[in-house]
Coordinates of C-alpha atoms in Angstrom, one line a residue:
M1 CA 89.4 122.7 89.0
A2 CA 91.5 119.6 89.3
N3 CA 94.8 121.4 89.1
D4 CA 93.9 123.3 92.2
N5 CA 93.6 120.1 94.3
K6 CA 96.2 118.8 96.6
M7 CA 97.9 115.5 95.4
L8 CA 97.3 112.8 98.0
G9 CA 98.7 109.9 96.1
Q10 CA 98.4 108.0 92.8
F11 CA 98.2 104.6 91.2
S12 CA 97.8 103.1 87.8
L13 CA 95.2 100.6 86.6
V14 CA 97.3 98.4 84.3
G15 CA 96.4 95.5 82.0
I16 CA 93.5 97.2 80.2
P17 CA 93.6 96.1 76.6
P18 CA 93.8 99.0 74.0
A19 CA 90.3 100.1 72.9
P20 CA 88.7 103.2 71.3
R21 CA 87.8 106.1 73.5
G22 CA 84.7 105.5 75.6
V23 CA 84.8 101.7 75.3
P24 CA 86.6 100.7 78.5
Q25 CA 84.2 100.9 81.5
I26 CA 86.2 101.9 84.5
E27 CA 84.4 102.0 87.9
V28 CA 86.1 104.3 90.4
T29 CA 85.2 104.5 94.0
F30 CA 86.3 107.1 96.6
D31 CA 85.6 106.5 100.3
I32 CA 86.7 108.9 103.0
D33 CA 86.2 107.7 106.6
A34 CA 85.7 109.8 109.8
N35 CA 89.5 109.7 110.5
G36 CA 90.3 111.2 107.1
I37 CA 91.6 107.9 105.6
V38 CA 90.9 107.9 101.8
N39 CA 90.3 104.6 100.1
V40 CA 90.3 104.7 96.3
S41 CA 89.7 101.7 94.0
A42 CA 89.4 101.4 90.3
R43 CA 88.1 98.4 88.4
D44 CA 87.9 97.7 84.7
R45 CA 84.5 96.1 84.2
G46 CA 85.6 94.4 81.0
T47 CA 88.7 92.6 82.3
G48 CA 87.9 92.6 86.0
K49 CA 91.3 94.1 86.7
E50 CA 91.3 96.1 89.9
Q51 CA 93.7 98.4 91.7
Q52 CA 93.3 100.2 95.0
I53 CA 95.2 102.6 97.3
V54 CA 94.7 103.7 100.9
I55 CA 95.9 107.1 101.9
Q56 CA 96.4 107.9 105.5
S57 CA 95.6 111.4 106.8
S58 CA 98.8 113.4 107.0
G59 CA 97.3 115.9 109.3
G60 CA 94.5 118.2 108.2
L61 CA 94.5 121.9 107.4
S62 CA 94.6 124.5 110.2
K63 CA 91.6 126.7 110.7
D64 CA 93.5 129.7 109.2
Q65 CA 94.4 127.7 106.1
I66 CA 90.8 126.7 105.6
E67 CA 89.6 130.3 106.0
N68 CA 92.2 131.5 103.6
M69 CA 91.2 128.9 101.0
I70 CA 87.5 129.9 101.4
R71 CA 88.4 133.6 100.9
E72 CA 90.5 132.7 97.8
A73 CA 87.7 130.6 96.4
E74 CA 85.2 133.4 96.9
K75 CA 87.6 136.0 95.3
N76 CA 88.2 133.8 92.3
A77 CA 84.6 132.5 91.8
A78 CA 83.9 134.4 88.6
E79 CA 87.3 133.3 87.0
D80 CA 86.6 129.7 88.2
A81 CA 83.2 129.8 86.5
K82 CA 84.8 131.0 83.3
R83 CA 87.4 128.2 83.5
K84 CA 84.7 125.6 84.2
E85 CA 82.6 126.8 81.2
L86 CA 85.6 126.6 78.9
A87 CA 86.4 123.1 80.2
E88 CA 82.8 122.0 79.6
V89 CA 82.8 123.5 76.1
L90 CA 86.1 121.9 75.2
N91 CA 84.9 118.5 76.4
Q92 CA 81.7 118.7 74.4
A93 CA 83.6 119.9 71.3
E94 CA 86.1 117.0 71.5
S95 CA 83.3 114.5 72.1
I96 CA 81.3 115.8 69.1
I97 CA 84.4 115.8 66.9
H98 CA 85.3 112.3 67.9
D99 CA 81.8 111.0 67.3
T100 CA 81.5 112.7 64.0
E101 CA 84.8 111.4 62.8
S102 CA 83.9 107.9 63.9
K103 CA 80.6 108.0 62.1
M104 CA 82.2 109.4 59.0
T105 CA 84.6 106.4 59.0
E106 CA 81.8 103.9 59.7
F107 CA 79.6 105.2 56.9
A108 CA 82.2 106.5 54.5
D109 CA 80.9 104.5 51.5
Q110 CA 77.4 106.0 52.0
L111 CA 78.3 109.7 52.3
P112 CA 78.4 112.0 49.3
K113 CA 82.0 112.9 48.8
E114 CA 81.5 116.6 48.4
E115 CA 79.5 117.0 51.6
A116 CA 81.9 114.7 53.5
E117 CA 84.8 116.9 52.4
A118 CA 83.0 120.0 53.5
L119 CA 82.3 118.4 56.9
K120 CA 86.0 117.4 57.3
K121 CA 87.0 121.0 56.7
K122 CA 84.5 122.2 59.4
I123 CA 86.0 119.6 61.8
E124 CA 89.5 121.0 61.0
E125 CA 88.3 124.6 61.6
T126 CA 86.9 123.5 65.0
K127 CA 90.1 121.7 65.9
K128 CA 92.1 124.8 65.2
L129 CA 89.9 126.8 67.6
L130 CA 90.5 124.1 70.2
A131 CA 94.2 124.2 69.7
N132 CA 94.1 127.9 70.4
K133 CA 91.7 127.5 73.3
E134 CA 93.4 130.0 75.6
N135 CA 92.8 132.8 73.1
E136 CA 89.2 131.8 72.1
K137 CA 86.0 132.7 73.8
P138 CA 83.8 129.8 74.8
E139 CA 81.0 131.3 72.7
T140 CA 83.2 131.2 69.6
I141 CA 83.9 127.5 70.2
K142 CA 80.2 126.8 70.9
E143 CA 79.2 128.5 67.7
S144 CA 81.7 126.4 65.7
V145 CA 80.6 123.2 67.4
S146 CA 76.9 124.1 66.8
A147 CA 77.6 124.7 63.1
L148 CA 79.6 121.4 63.0
Q149 CA 76.6 119.5 64.5
Q150 CA 74.1 121.1 62.1
Q151 CA 76.3 120.2 59.1
S152 CA 76.9 116.7 60.3
L153 CA 73.2 116.2 61.0
K154 CA 72.3 117.2 57.5
L155 CA 74.9 114.9 56.0
F156 CA 74.0 111.9 58.1
E157 CA 70.3 112.5 57.6
A158 CA 70.8 112.5 53.8
A159 CA 72.9 109.3 54.1
Y160 CA 70.2 107.7 56.3
K161 CA 67.4 108.5 53.8
K162 CA 69.5 107.1 51.0
M163 CA 70.0 103.9 53.0
A164 CA 66.3 103.7 53.9
E165 CA 65.3 104.2 50.2
K166 CA 67.8 101.5 49.2
N167 CA 66.5 99.1 51.9
A168 CA 62.8 100.0 51.1
G169 CA 63.5 99.2 47.4
G170 CA 64.9 95.8 48.4
S171 CA 62.1 95.0 50.8
S172 CA 59.4 95.9 48.2
D173 CA 60.9 93.4 45.8
A174 CA 60.9 90.8 48.5
Q175 CA 57.3 91.6 49.3
E176 CA 56.3 91.3 45.6
A177 CA 58.1 87.9 45.3
K178 CA 56.3 86.7 48.5
T179 CA 52.9 87.9 47.1
A180 CA 53.6 86.1 43.8
E181 CA 54.3 82.9 45.7
E182 CA 51.2 82.9 47.9
P183 CA 48.4 80.9 46.4
K184 CA 45.3 82.9 45.7
K185 CA 42.2 82.0 47.6
E186 CA 39.2 81.0 45.6
K187 CA 35.8 82.5 46.4
N188 CA 33.0 80.1 46.8

C-alpha cells in the first residue's frame, strides 16, 4: 500500500484549471536508472503544463533491511490482501456513486421523480457505508454497490426508452411529412 512506501520527494503540478473529476488528463512518468536516480515528470495534456523532479540516491538499504522487509511483507500478506480488496471496493464504489450522481444531474428532467428519489436514498445508504469503511466488510459494500448499480440501470433504462419513444414519435412525423412531399411516380 502507498502508506507503507518511503517518501523520496514531492512536487506539485500547478496551473491546472478546475475541472470535474476524471476530466484532467495527467501523464506521469517514473524513470529509475542503474545508479538509483529517480526521475519523475507529470504533464497535463490539456494545458501542456509540466513539472519534474530528480531524486538522487541517498544510499540504498542494507541486505539485513531488505531481508527484514521481505519477511514483514510475507508475514502481512493476508492482511495486505484484505486492505487491497477494501481499497479496490472503495474506489469502485466512489466511482459508481460519482457517475450515477452526474448522470442523474444530466438527465434530471427525464427521470421519474419517485424512482430518482429512491435512487438518491440508495446513494446515501452506500455513502454511509463508505464513511464507516473501517467497520464494514468489503462484501457488504460490494452488495450495496451492486444494488445501487441495478437500481440505477433500471432507472436510466426506463428514461432511455422514454427518450427513444419520444424521438421515434418525432421522427415518424418527419417521415410522414417527407412521404407526403414526395411526388408519386406514375405507372406507364
